[in-house]
mmCIF file of C-alpha atoms in Angstrom:
data_model
loop_
_atom_site.group_PDB
_atom_site.id
_atom_site.type_symbol
_atom_site.label_atom_id
_atom_site.label_comp_id
_atom_site.label_asym_id
_atom_site.label_seq_id
_atom_site.Cartn_x
_atom_site.Cartn_y
_atom_site.Cartn_z
ATOM 1 C CA MET P 1 -38.484 -19.906 -9.147
ATOM 2 C CA ASN P 2 -41.176 -17.373 -10.435
ATOM 3 C CA PHE P 3 -39.494 -13.524 -11.457
ATOM 4 C CA ASP P 4 -42.823 -11.898 -11.872
ATOM 5 C CA LEU P 5 -44.580 -9.228 -9.564
ATOM 6 C CA SER P 6 -46.921 -11.070 -7.304
ATOM 7 C CA GLU P 7 -50.350 -9.231 -8.019
ATOM 8 C CA ASP P 8 -49.460 -7.306 -4.387
ATOM 9 C CA GLN P 9 -46.589 -6.296 -5.620
ATOM 10 C CA GLN P 10 -47.508 -5.164 -8.884
ATOM 11 C CA MET P 11 -50.096 -3.113 -6.871
ATOM 12 C CA PHE P 12 -47.265 -1.744 -4.420
ATOM 13 C CA ALA P 13 -45.600 -0.596 -7.562
ATOM 14 C CA ASP P 14 -48.420 0.515 -9.139
ATOM 15 C CA THR P 15 -48.785 3.221 -6.191
ATOM 16 C CA ALA P 16 -45.632 3.846 -5.993
ATOM 17 C CA LYS P 17 -44.729 5.137 -9.280
ATOM 18 C CA GLN P 18 -48.189 7.087 -9.243
ATOM 19 C CA PHE P 19 -46.955 8.977 -6.393
ATOM 20 C CA SER P 20 -43.473 9.264 -7.513
ATOM 21 C CA ASP P 21 -44.665 10.959 -11.354
ATOM 22 C CA SER P 22 -47.321 13.574 -9.389
ATOM 23 C CA GLU P 23 -45.070 14.510 -6.379
ATOM 24 C CA LEU P 24 -41.442 14.093 -6.889
ATOM 25 C CA LEU P 25 -40.667 14.041 -10.664
ATOM 26 C CA PRO P 26 -42.186 17.332 -11.349
ATOM 27 C CA ASN P 27 -40.064 18.674 -8.730
ATOM 28 C CA ALA P 28 -36.781 17.294 -8.162
ATOM 29 C CA ALA P 29 -35.277 20.190 -10.687
ATOM 30 C CA LYS P 30 -36.761 22.733 -8.499
ATOM 31 C CA TRP P 31 -35.353 20.693 -5.051
ATOM 32 C CA ASP P 32 -32.054 20.546 -6.149
ATOM 33 C CA GLN P 33 -31.295 23.286 -7.223
ATOM 34 C CA GLU P 34 -32.471 25.580 -4.709
ATOM 35 C CA HIS P 35 -31.372 23.273 -1.932
ATOM 36 C CA ILE P 36 -35.241 22.653 -0.747
ATOM 37 C CA PHE P 37 -35.678 19.670 2.290
ATOM 38 C CA PRO P 38 -39.507 18.454 0.749
ATOM 39 C CA LYS P 39 -40.732 17.551 4.220
ATOM 40 C CA GLU P 40 -44.211 18.626 4.020
ATOM 41 C CA VAL P 41 -44.207 16.150 0.409
ATOM 42 C CA ILE P 42 -42.222 12.817 2.659
ATOM 43 C CA ALA P 43 -45.269 13.733 5.123
ATOM 44 C CA LYS P 44 -47.550 13.357 1.720
ATOM 45 C CA ALA P 45 -45.447 9.845 1.439
ATOM 46 C CA GLY P 46 -45.934 8.677 5.083
ATOM 47 C CA GLU P 47 -49.977 8.744 4.489
ATOM 48 C CA LEU P 48 -49.370 6.105 2.149
ATOM 49 C CA GLY P 49 -47.357 4.399 4.396
ATOM 50 C CA PHE P 50 -43.566 4.443 2.737
ATOM 51 C CA CYS P 51 -42.489 6.304 5.795
ATOM 52 C CA ALA P 52 -42.910 2.499 7.679
ATOM 53 C CA LEU P 53 -42.847 0.102 4.563
ATOM 54 C CA TYR P 54 -40.494 -2.770 6.911
ATOM 55 C CA THR P 55 -41.664 -1.398 10.375
ATOM 56 C CA PRO P 56 -43.553 -3.871 12.367
ATOM 57 C CA GLU P 57 -47.530 -3.247 12.711
ATOM 58 C CA GLU P 58 -47.897 -3.178 16.145
ATOM 59 C CA ALA P 59 -45.877 -0.088 15.937
ATOM 60 C CA GLY P 60 -48.218 1.393 12.965
ATOM 61 C CA GLY P 61 -45.625 -0.038 9.854
ATOM 62 C CA LEU P 62 -47.036 -2.223 6.687
ATOM 63 C CA ASN P 63 -44.464 -4.901 7.837
ATOM 64 C CA LEU P 64 -43.581 -5.460 4.045
ATOM 65 C CA SER P 65 -40.972 -7.216 3.247
ATOM 66 C CA ARG P 66 -37.198 -5.997 1.713
ATOM 67 C CA LEU P 67 -38.076 -7.218 -1.528
ATOM 68 C CA ASP P 68 -41.908 -5.608 -1.065
ATOM 69 C CA SER P 69 -39.896 -2.406 -0.246
ATOM 70 C CA SER P 70 -37.624 -2.246 -2.741
ATOM 71 C CA ILE P 71 -39.897 -2.761 -5.494
ATOM 72 C CA ILE P 72 -41.331 0.405 -3.525
ATOM 73 C CA PHE P 73 -38.193 2.043 -3.187
ATOM 74 C CA GLU P 74 -37.226 1.809 -7.120
ATOM 75 C CA GLN P 75 -40.301 3.877 -8.339
ATOM 76 C CA LEU P 76 -40.155 6.342 -6.225
ATOM 77 C CA ALA P 77 -36.180 6.753 -7.148
ATOM 78 C CA MET P 78 -36.976 7.389 -10.512
ATOM 79 C CA GLY P 79 -38.472 10.483 -9.486
ATOM 80 C CA CYS P 80 -36.476 12.196 -6.765
ATOM 81 C CA THR P 81 -32.896 10.112 -5.876
ATOM 82 C CA ALA P 82 -32.195 12.674 -3.030
ATOM 83 C CA THR P 83 -35.423 12.548 -1.396
ATOM 84 C CA THR P 84 -35.687 8.268 -1.549
ATOM 85 C CA ALA P 85 -32.471 8.007 -0.043
ATOM 86 C CA MET P 86 -33.675 10.392 2.561
ATOM 87 C CA MET P 87 -36.973 7.793 3.083
ATOM 88 C CA THR P 88 -35.309 4.792 2.637
ATOM 89 C CA ILE P 89 -32.776 6.554 6.032
ATOM 90 C CA HIS P 90 -36.052 7.128 7.340
ATOM 91 C CA ASN P 91 -37.591 4.169 7.199
ATOM 92 C CA MET P 92 -34.155 2.029 8.626
ATOM 93 C CA ALA P 93 -33.938 4.380 11.531
ATOM 94 C CA THR P 94 -38.297 3.910 11.933
ATOM 95 C CA TRP P 95 -37.371 0.405 12.101
ATOM 96 C CA MET P 96 -34.967 0.261 14.822
ATOM 97 C CA ILE P 97 -37.194 2.172 17.016
ATOM 98 C CA ALA P 98 -39.887 0.462 16.688
ATOM 99 C CA THR P 99 -38.105 -2.956 17.186
ATOM 100 C CA TRP P 100 -35.425 -2.524 19.785
ATOM 101 C CA GLY P 101 -37.327 0.698 21.488
ATOM 102 C CA LYS P 102 -38.814 0.755 24.730
ATOM 103 C CA ASP P 103 -42.850 0.724 24.782
ATOM 104 C CA SER P 104 -42.177 4.657 26.006
ATOM 105 C CA VAL P 105 -39.904 5.350 23.189
ATOM 106 C CA LYS P 106 -42.009 3.752 20.948
ATOM 107 C CA ASP P 107 -44.959 5.103 22.158
ATOM 108 C CA ALA P 108 -43.689 8.462 22.189
ATOM 109 C CA TRP P 109 -42.283 8.356 18.472
ATOM 110 C CA CYS P 110 -43.688 5.607 16.353
ATOM 111 C CA PRO P 111 -47.031 7.526 15.342
ATOM 112 C CA SER P 112 -45.549 10.682 14.559
ATOM 113 C CA LEU P 113 -42.203 8.876 12.663
ATOM 114 C CA VAL P 114 -44.303 6.413 10.525
ATOM 115 C CA THR P 115 -46.989 8.960 9.039
ATOM 116 C CA GLY P 116 -43.921 10.905 7.932
ATOM 117 C CA GLU P 117 -44.848 14.138 10.513
ATOM 118 C CA LYS P 118 -41.526 13.610 12.364
ATOM 119 C CA LEU P 119 -38.435 12.133 10.602
ATOM 120 C CA ALA P 120 -35.484 10.474 12.308
ATOM 121 C CA SER P 121 -31.827 10.842 11.432
ATOM 122 C CA TYR P 122 -29.059 7.677 11.392
ATOM 123 C CA CYS P 123 -26.105 8.494 13.023
ATOM 124 C CA LEU P 124 -23.283 6.274 12.834
ATOM 125 C CA THR P 125 -20.314 8.035 10.650
ATOM 126 C CA GLU P 126 -17.806 9.617 12.863
ATOM 127 C CA PRO P 127 -14.855 12.001 11.563
ATOM 128 C CA GLY P 128 -12.047 8.859 12.549
ATOM 129 C CA SER P 129 -14.813 6.277 11.961
ATOM 130 C CA GLY P 130 -16.028 5.476 8.507
ATOM 131 C CA SER P 131 -16.227 1.990 7.039
ATOM 132 C CA ASP P 132 -14.477 0.641 10.582
ATOM 133 C CA ALA P 133 -17.766 1.668 12.818
ATOM 134 C CA ALA P 134 -16.322 -0.532 15.467
ATOM 135 C CA SER P 135 -13.863 2.574 16.169
ATOM 136 C CA LEU P 136 -16.278 5.087 17.035
ATOM 137 C CA ARG P 137 -15.183 7.092 20.356
ATOM 138 C CA THR P 138 -18.901 8.786 20.348
ATOM 139 C CA SER P 139 -19.135 8.069 24.217
ATOM 140 C CA ALA P 140 -22.896 7.890 26.226
ATOM 141 C CA LYS P 141 -21.502 7.567 30.244
ATOM 142 C CA LYS P 142 -24.330 6.102 33.258
ATOM 143 C CA ASP P 143 -24.623 9.063 35.230
ATOM 144 C CA GLY P 144 -27.497 8.115 37.401
ATOM 145 C CA ASP P 145 -30.968 7.989 35.100
ATOM 146 C CA HIS P 146 -29.004 9.824 32.483
ATOM 147 C CA TYR P 147 -26.373 8.892 29.166
ATOM 148 C CA ILE P 148 -23.989 11.517 29.209
ATOM 149 C CA VAL P 149 -23.319 11.757 25.706
ATOM 150 C CA ASN P 150 -20.076 13.282 24.067
ATOM 151 C CA GLY P 151 -18.476 12.931 20.956
ATOM 152 C CA SER P 152 -19.283 13.744 17.101
ATOM 153 C CA LYS P 153 -21.280 12.400 13.835
ATOM 154 C CA VAL P 154 -20.319 13.450 10.544
ATOM 155 C CA PHE P 155 -22.423 13.399 6.853
ATOM 156 C CA ILE P 156 -25.603 12.554 8.827
ATOM 157 C CA SER P 157 -28.314 12.808 6.065
ATOM 158 C CA GLY P 158 -31.014 15.425 7.271
ATOM 159 C CA ALA P 159 -29.774 16.642 10.190
ATOM 160 C CA GLY P 160 -30.582 19.744 11.562
ATOM 161 C CA ALA P 161 -34.039 19.146 9.893
ATOM 162 C CA THR P 162 -35.065 15.790 11.709
ATOM 163 C CA ASP P 163 -36.645 15.135 14.393
ATOM 164 C CA ILE P 164 -34.811 12.252 16.710
ATOM 165 C CA LEU P 165 -31.318 10.696 16.327
ATOM 166 C CA VAL P 166 -30.284 6.972 16.334
ATOM 167 C CA VAL P 167 -26.907 7.436 17.465
ATOM 168 C CA MET P 168 -24.793 5.151 18.176
ATOM 169 C CA VAL P 169 -22.415 5.430 21.277
ATOM 170 C CA ARG P 170 -19.803 3.704 23.210
ATOM 171 C CA THR P 171 -20.488 2.793 26.663
ATOM 172 C CA GLY P 172 -18.465 0.042 27.424
ATOM 173 C CA GLU P 173 -14.986 -1.730 26.356
ATOM 174 C CA ALA P 174 -12.743 -0.788 22.828
ATOM 175 C CA GLY P 175 -14.555 -2.720 19.839
ATOM 176 C CA ALA P 176 -17.817 -3.730 18.961
ATOM 177 C CA LYS P 177 -18.840 -5.435 22.365
ATOM 178 C CA GLY P 178 -18.924 -1.751 23.534
ATOM 179 C CA ILE P 179 -21.405 -0.517 21.328
ATOM 180 C CA SER P 180 -24.826 0.126 22.399
ATOM 181 C CA ALA P 181 -27.676 2.668 20.469
ATOM 182 C CA LEU P 182 -29.632 5.377 22.036
ATOM 183 C CA ALA P 183 -32.730 7.354 20.391
ATOM 184 C CA ILE P 184 -31.984 10.886 21.296
ATOM 185 C CA PRO P 185 -34.441 14.136 19.872
ATOM 186 C CA ALA P 186 -32.633 16.718 17.528
ATOM 187 C CA ASP P 187 -33.456 19.032 19.914
ATOM 188 C CA LEU P 188 -31.992 18.046 23.750
ATOM 189 C CA ASP P 189 -29.738 20.899 25.039
ATOM 190 C CA GLY P 190 -25.704 19.736 23.763
ATOM 191 C CA VAL P 191 -27.474 18.681 20.088
ATOM 192 C CA ILE P 192 -25.084 21.158 18.459
ATOM 193 C CA TYR P 193 -25.357 20.987 13.980
ATOM 194 C CA GLY P 194 -22.731 22.053 12.095
ATOM 195 C CA LYS P 195 -22.804 24.147 8.576
ATOM 196 C CA ALA P 196 -24.659 22.439 5.860
ATOM 197 C CA GLU P 197 -22.824 20.597 3.411
ATOM 198 C CA GLU P 198 -21.990 21.883 0.001
ATOM 199 C CA LYS P 199 -22.394 18.661 -2.027
ATOM 200 C CA LEU P 200 -22.168 16.578 -5.214
ATOM 201 C CA GLY P 201 -25.376 15.750 -5.684
ATOM 202 C CA TRP P 202 -28.220 14.915 -2.872
ATOM 203 C CA ASN P 203 -28.770 18.351 -2.665
ATOM 204 C CA ALA P 204 -32.743 18.039 -1.741
ATOM 205 C CA GLN P 205 -31.674 17.099 1.713
ATOM 206 C CA PRO P 206 -29.068 18.475 4.422
ATOM 207 C CA THR P 207 -25.824 16.669 5.194
ATOM 208 C CA ARG P 208 -24.792 18.730 8.604
ATOM 209 C CA GLN P 209 -21.981 17.019 11.319
ATOM 210 C CA ILE P 210 -23.164 16.700 14.291
ATOM 211 C CA THR P 211 -21.735 17.365 17.698
ATOM 212 C CA PHE P 212 -22.985 15.493 21.121
ATOM 213 C CA ASP P 213 -21.612 18.349 24.261
ATOM 214 C CA ASN P 214 -22.266 16.748 27.759
ATOM 215 C CA VAL P 215 -25.997 15.524 26.136
ATOM 216 C CA LYS P 216 -28.329 13.898 28.943
ATOM 217 C CA VAL P 217 -30.184 11.332 27.792
ATOM 218 C CA PRO P 218 -32.655 9.330 29.733
ATOM 219 C CA VAL P 219 -31.505 5.682 29.986
ATOM 220 C CA GLY P 220 -34.864 4.641 28.586
ATOM 221 C CA ASN P 221 -33.885 5.609 25.551
ATOM 222 C CA LEU P 222 -31.336 2.529 25.297
ATOM 223 C CA LEU P 223 -32.251 0.942 22.296
ATOM 224 C CA GLY P 224 -32.088 -3.006 23.063
ATOM 225 C CA ASN P 225 -29.612 -3.598 25.687
ATOM 226 C CA GLU P 226 -25.595 -2.141 26.398
ATOM 227 C CA GLY P 227 -23.487 -3.634 23.848
ATOM 228 C CA GLU P 228 -26.088 -4.477 21.018
ATOM 229 C CA GLY P 229 -25.535 -1.407 19.012
ATOM 230 C CA PHE P 230 -22.723 -3.022 16.761
ATOM 231 C CA SER P 231 -24.962 -5.913 15.953
ATOM 232 C CA MET P 232 -27.939 -3.626 14.934
ATOM 233 C CA ALA P 233 -26.060 -1.301 13.005
ATOM 234 C CA MET P 234 -24.603 -4.134 11.167
ATOM 235 C CA LYS P 235 -28.714 -5.757 10.841
ATOM 236 C CA GLY P 236 -28.831 -1.712 9.340
ATOM 237 C CA LEU P 237 -26.564 -1.503 7.035
ATOM 238 C CA ASP P 238 -27.657 -5.050 5.406
ATOM 239 C CA GLY P 239 -31.025 -3.682 4.698
ATOM 240 C CA GLY P 240 -29.500 -0.503 4.460
ATOM 241 C CA ARG P 241 -27.569 -1.673 1.550
ATOM 242 C CA ILE P 242 -30.296 -3.238 -0.115
ATOM 243 C CA ASN P 243 -32.065 0.387 -0.434
ATOM 244 C CA ILE P 244 -29.229 2.161 -1.658
ATOM 245 C CA ALA P 245 -28.752 -0.467 -4.751
ATOM 246 C CA THR P 246 -32.522 0.521 -5.102
ATOM 247 C CA CYS P 247 -31.853 3.919 -5.591
ATOM 248 C CA SER P 248 -28.817 3.448 -7.763
ATOM 249 C CA ILE P 249 -31.365 1.173 -10.050
ATOM 250 C CA GLY P 250 -34.333 3.379 -9.789
ATOM 251 C CA THR P 251 -32.879 6.106 -10.987
ATOM 252 C CA ALA P 252 -30.490 4.457 -13.891
ATOM 253 C CA GLN P 253 -34.055 2.999 -15.581
ATOM 254 C CA GLN P 254 -34.988 6.445 -15.463
ATOM 255 C CA ALA P 255 -31.729 8.237 -17.256
ATOM 256 C CA LEU P 256 -32.115 4.501 -19.568
ATOM 257 C CA ASN P 257 -35.619 5.810 -20.023
ATOM 258 C CA SER P 258 -34.194 8.798 -21.133
ATOM 259 C CA ALA P 259 -31.635 8.230 -23.655
ATOM 260 C CA MET P 260 -34.734 5.886 -25.397
ATOM 261 C CA GLU P 261 -36.545 8.757 -25.608
ATOM 262 C CA TYR P 262 -33.728 11.174 -26.608
ATOM 263 C CA MET P 263 -32.257 8.647 -29.183
ATOM 264 C CA GLN P 264 -35.888 8.050 -31.126
ATOM 265 C CA GLU P 265 -36.576 12.660 -31.129
ATOM 266 C CA ARG P 266 -32.783 13.646 -31.728
ATOM 267 C CA GLU P 267 -31.947 13.524 -35.789
ATOM 268 C CA GLN P 268 -28.184 13.878 -37.130
ATOM 269 C CA PHE P 269 -27.575 13.040 -40.900
ATOM 270 C CA GLY P 270 -30.377 12.746 -41.760
ATOM 271 C CA LYS P 271 -32.167 9.990 -39.585
ATOM 272 C CA PRO P 272 -32.480 9.201 -35.677
ATOM 273 C CA LEU P 273 -30.006 8.749 -33.229
ATOM 274 C CA ALA P 274 -31.642 4.939 -32.862
ATOM 275 C CA ALA P 275 -30.791 3.989 -36.590
ATOM 276 C CA PHE P 276 -27.214 4.596 -35.750
ATOM 277 C CA GLN P 277 -26.216 0.798 -34.740
ATOM 278 C CA GLY P 278 -23.642 2.015 -32.662
ATOM 279 C CA LEU P 279 -25.677 3.595 -29.866
ATOM 280 C CA GLN P 280 -27.878 0.878 -30.704
ATOM 281 C CA PHE P 281 -25.585 -1.608 -29.108
ATOM 282 C CA LYS P 282 -25.000 0.890 -26.257
ATOM 283 C CA LEU P 283 -28.233 1.242 -25.158
ATOM 284 C CA ALA P 284 -28.271 -2.716 -25.743
ATOM 285 C CA ASP P 285 -25.886 -2.891 -23.205
ATOM 286 C CA MET P 286 -27.266 -0.425 -20.282
ATOM 287 C CA ALA P 287 -30.687 -2.196 -20.758
ATOM 288 C CA THR P 288 -28.794 -5.807 -19.692
ATOM 289 C CA GLU P 289 -26.417 -5.252 -17.089
ATOM 290 C CA LEU P 290 -29.973 -2.649 -14.948
ATOM 291 C CA VAL P 291 -31.742 -5.751 -15.545
ATOM 292 C CA ALA P 292 -29.021 -8.164 -14.035
ATOM 293 C CA ALA P 293 -28.677 -5.409 -11.140
ATOM 294 C CA ARG P 294 -31.990 -5.463 -10.239
ATOM 295 C CA GLN P 295 -32.551 -9.408 -10.004
ATOM 296 C CA LEU P 296 -29.575 -9.388 -7.860
ATOM 297 C CA VAL P 297 -30.914 -6.664 -5.998
ATOM 298 C CA ARG P 298 -34.189 -8.819 -5.419
ATOM 299 C CA LEU P 299 -31.764 -12.139 -4.614
ATOM 300 C CA ALA P 300 -30.110 -9.873 -2.196
ATOM 301 C CA ALA P 301 -33.624 -8.925 -0.843
ATOM 302 C CA TYR P 302 -35.547 -12.309 -0.658
ATOM 303 C CA LYS P 303 -32.089 -13.643 0.882
ATOM 304 C CA LEU P 304 -32.499 -10.426 3.784
ATOM 305 C CA ASP P 305 -35.694 -11.898 4.204
ATOM 306 C CA GLN P 306 -35.411 -15.155 4.703
ATOM 307 C CA ASN P 307 -32.697 -14.536 7.499
ATOM 308 C CA ASP P 308 -30.372 -16.969 4.826
ATOM 309 C CA SER P 309 -27.403 -17.910 6.359
ATOM 310 C CA GLU P 310 -25.163 -16.126 3.517
ATOM 311 C CA LYS P 311 -27.660 -12.825 3.328
ATOM 312 C CA THR P 312 -24.750 -10.526 4.354
ATOM 313 C CA ALA P 313 -22.564 -11.335 1.141
ATOM 314 C CA TYR P 314 -25.300 -10.944 -0.573
ATOM 315 C CA CYS P 315 -26.669 -7.593 0.305
ATOM 316 C CA ALA P 316 -22.611 -6.462 -0.627
ATOM 317 C CA MET P 317 -22.778 -8.853 -3.332
ATOM 318 C CA ALA P 318 -26.349 -6.081 -5.113
ATOM 319 C CA LYS P 319 -24.815 -3.317 -3.495
ATOM 320 C CA ARG P 320 -21.631 -3.133 -5.019
ATOM 321 C CA PHE P 321 -22.909 -4.157 -8.780
ATOM 322 C CA ALA P 322 -26.045 -2.564 -8.138
ATOM 323 C CA THR P 323 -24.452 1.258 -6.898
ATOM 324 C CA ASP P 324 -21.684 1.000 -10.175
ATOM 325 C CA ILE P 325 -23.633 -0.019 -12.983
ATOM 326 C CA GLY P 326 -26.167 2.312 -11.740
ATOM 327 C CA PHE P 327 -23.273 5.295 -12.318
ATOM 328 C CA GLN P 328 -22.521 3.905 -15.696
ATOM 329 C CA VAL P 329 -26.211 3.427 -16.932
ATOM 330 C CA CYS P 330 -26.170 7.585 -15.979
ATOM 331 C CA ASP P 331 -23.229 8.231 -17.013
ATOM 332 C CA ALA P 332 -23.811 6.761 -20.866
ATOM 333 C CA ALA P 333 -26.980 8.277 -20.815
ATOM 334 C CA LEU P 334 -25.534 11.683 -20.144
ATOM 335 C CA GLN P 335 -23.199 10.582 -23.114
ATOM 336 C CA ILE P 336 -25.843 9.587 -25.627
ATOM 337 C CA HIS P 337 -27.135 13.424 -24.765
ATOM 338 C CA GLY P 338 -23.854 15.179 -26.043
ATOM 339 C CA GLY P 339 -24.068 18.629 -24.783
ATOM 340 C CA TYR P 340 -27.739 18.674 -23.804
ATOM 341 C CA GLY P 341 -26.877 16.183 -20.494
ATOM 342 C CA TYR P 342 -24.032 18.446 -19.571
ATOM 343 C CA ILE P 343 -26.575 21.074 -18.679
ATOM 344 C CA LYS P 344 -29.610 21.312 -16.049
ATOM 345 C CA GLU P 345 -32.010 21.946 -18.151
ATOM 346 C CA TYR P 346 -32.090 18.383 -18.708
ATOM 347 C CA PRO P 347 -32.299 15.583 -15.351
ATOM 348 C CA LEU P 348 -28.722 13.492 -16.667
ATOM 349 C CA GLU P 349 -26.233 15.914 -14.829
ATOM 350 C CA ARG P 350 -28.633 14.846 -11.833
ATOM 351 C CA HIS P 351 -28.840 11.465 -12.382
ATOM 352 C CA PHE P 352 -24.873 11.227 -12.723
ATOM 353 C CA ARG P 353 -24.350 13.848 -9.500
ATOM 354 C CA ASP P 354 -27.139 11.528 -7.264
ATOM 355 C CA VAL P 355 -25.487 8.387 -8.051
ATOM 356 C CA ARG P 356 -21.986 8.501 -7.263
ATOM 357 C CA VAL P 357 -22.277 8.667 -3.532
ATOM 358 C CA HIS P 358 -24.110 5.747 -3.102
ATOM 359 C CA GLN P 359 -20.754 3.885 -4.393
ATOM 360 C CA ILE P 360 -19.483 5.329 -1.253
ATOM 361 C CA LEU P 361 -22.295 4.910 1.271
ATOM 362 C CA GLU P 362 -23.216 1.860 3.434
ATOM 363 C CA GLY P 363 -19.831 0.554 3.238
ATOM 364 C CA THR P 364 -17.352 2.185 0.186
ATOM 365 C CA ASN P 365 -17.986 -0.157 -2.785
ATOM 366 C CA GLU P 366 -13.789 -1.473 -1.548
ATOM 367 C CA ILE P 367 -15.176 -2.347 1.505
ATOM 368 C CA MET P 368 -18.707 -4.599 -0.014
ATOM 369 C CA ARG P 369 -15.246 -6.556 -1.573
ATOM 370 C CA VAL P 370 -13.702 -7.324 0.819
ATOM 371 C CA ILE P 371 -17.245 -8.353 2.958
ATOM 372 C CA ILE P 372 -17.534 -11.154 -0.487
ATOM 373 C CA ALA P 373 -14.104 -11.996 -0.324
ATOM 374 C CA ARG P 374 -13.652 -12.835 2.985
ATOM 375 C CA ARG P 375 -16.953 -14.877 3.185
ATOM 376 C CA LEU P 376 -15.852 -17.132 -0.131
ATOM 377 C CA LEU P 377 -12.715 -18.021 1.521
ATOM 378 C CA THR P 378 -13.855 -18.793 4.646
ATOM 379 C CA ILE P 379 -17.028 -21.337 3.237
ATOM 380 C CA GLY P 380 -16.083 -21.891 -0.654
ATOM 381 C CA ALA P 381 -17.347 -20.389 -3.350
ATOM 382 C CA GLY P 382 -19.033 -23.433 -4.070
ATOM 383 C CA GLN P 383 -21.025 -23.121 -1.204
ATOM 384 C CA LEU P 384 -21.865 -19.277 -0.833
ATOM 385 C CA LEU P 385 -23.443 -19.668 -5.098
#
């Protein structure tokens, strides 16, 4: 096994780092404080292909592997966690439209989605169904050449500022088999947006509830076939867990870098903080755990790329471990900064706030443990590990 990045992967990382350092990092604090959604900067990222990393080439995407995409997202997250997270969501929704959309839908939307000129949101969670996605209630009833959509989605990233919505709806029986996916233009009559939620973090992207009130959606906007929506959602979640874990890794790495720099500059009792063995031990633990988390994320991404039979379990492991470690590293980095870590002049409190939600998204980490444990009990630890 070769754990070194290939020449292409190093080039991807370098390009992403240059963009992150020039476009994201200098603006992240302002975007967070003033709740600015930087659509123009996301469009600049689209010029580099970052809005369609694993979208098929025939739809205008780069068709990169999930591992390559993770390497890029990590560098971007070091600049701005919230903006990168929104880009990962847009990537997932664009990939879904390009993979399962009818030619008419792909022709109408993919050219502007892959460039970031237009943006997409992903709508799965409802007021009464979070981790239990199969119980969703938003309905789509066929009426001639249209579906009539009614229901609500909550905690939708980008809602009110994006152009198309990938929406999981119920077209049939109760349970997973009755779920389908629709691509719904965000400005159709009857699409109603709630207030922008006041959140702990991720302030550089809006989060709203969306209500669908007798929204007429052409039947041609169905992604795949009726009843395939839950399968699409689960495939999306495997990749989404890699993406959100990667955002935690990138943010934690930036926090660790800040802590190391601060320890060398800050002096107490006549010597730099870096000279105190207790803090050296803390720094060593942070780095060790972060490297372990990164390798697990990349292993899971590789399993997903290879369509390994245990890819879902590995993605759950990576998401659980990396988001927990990412939060712990950001917390420890804030503590190393003392009181300065708690004020907005330094980025540590923003890192701390932004990564906290990663432990909840794409299924809570408790759900990740259930996925892993059930698989272990089914096939045995030796077969999985």
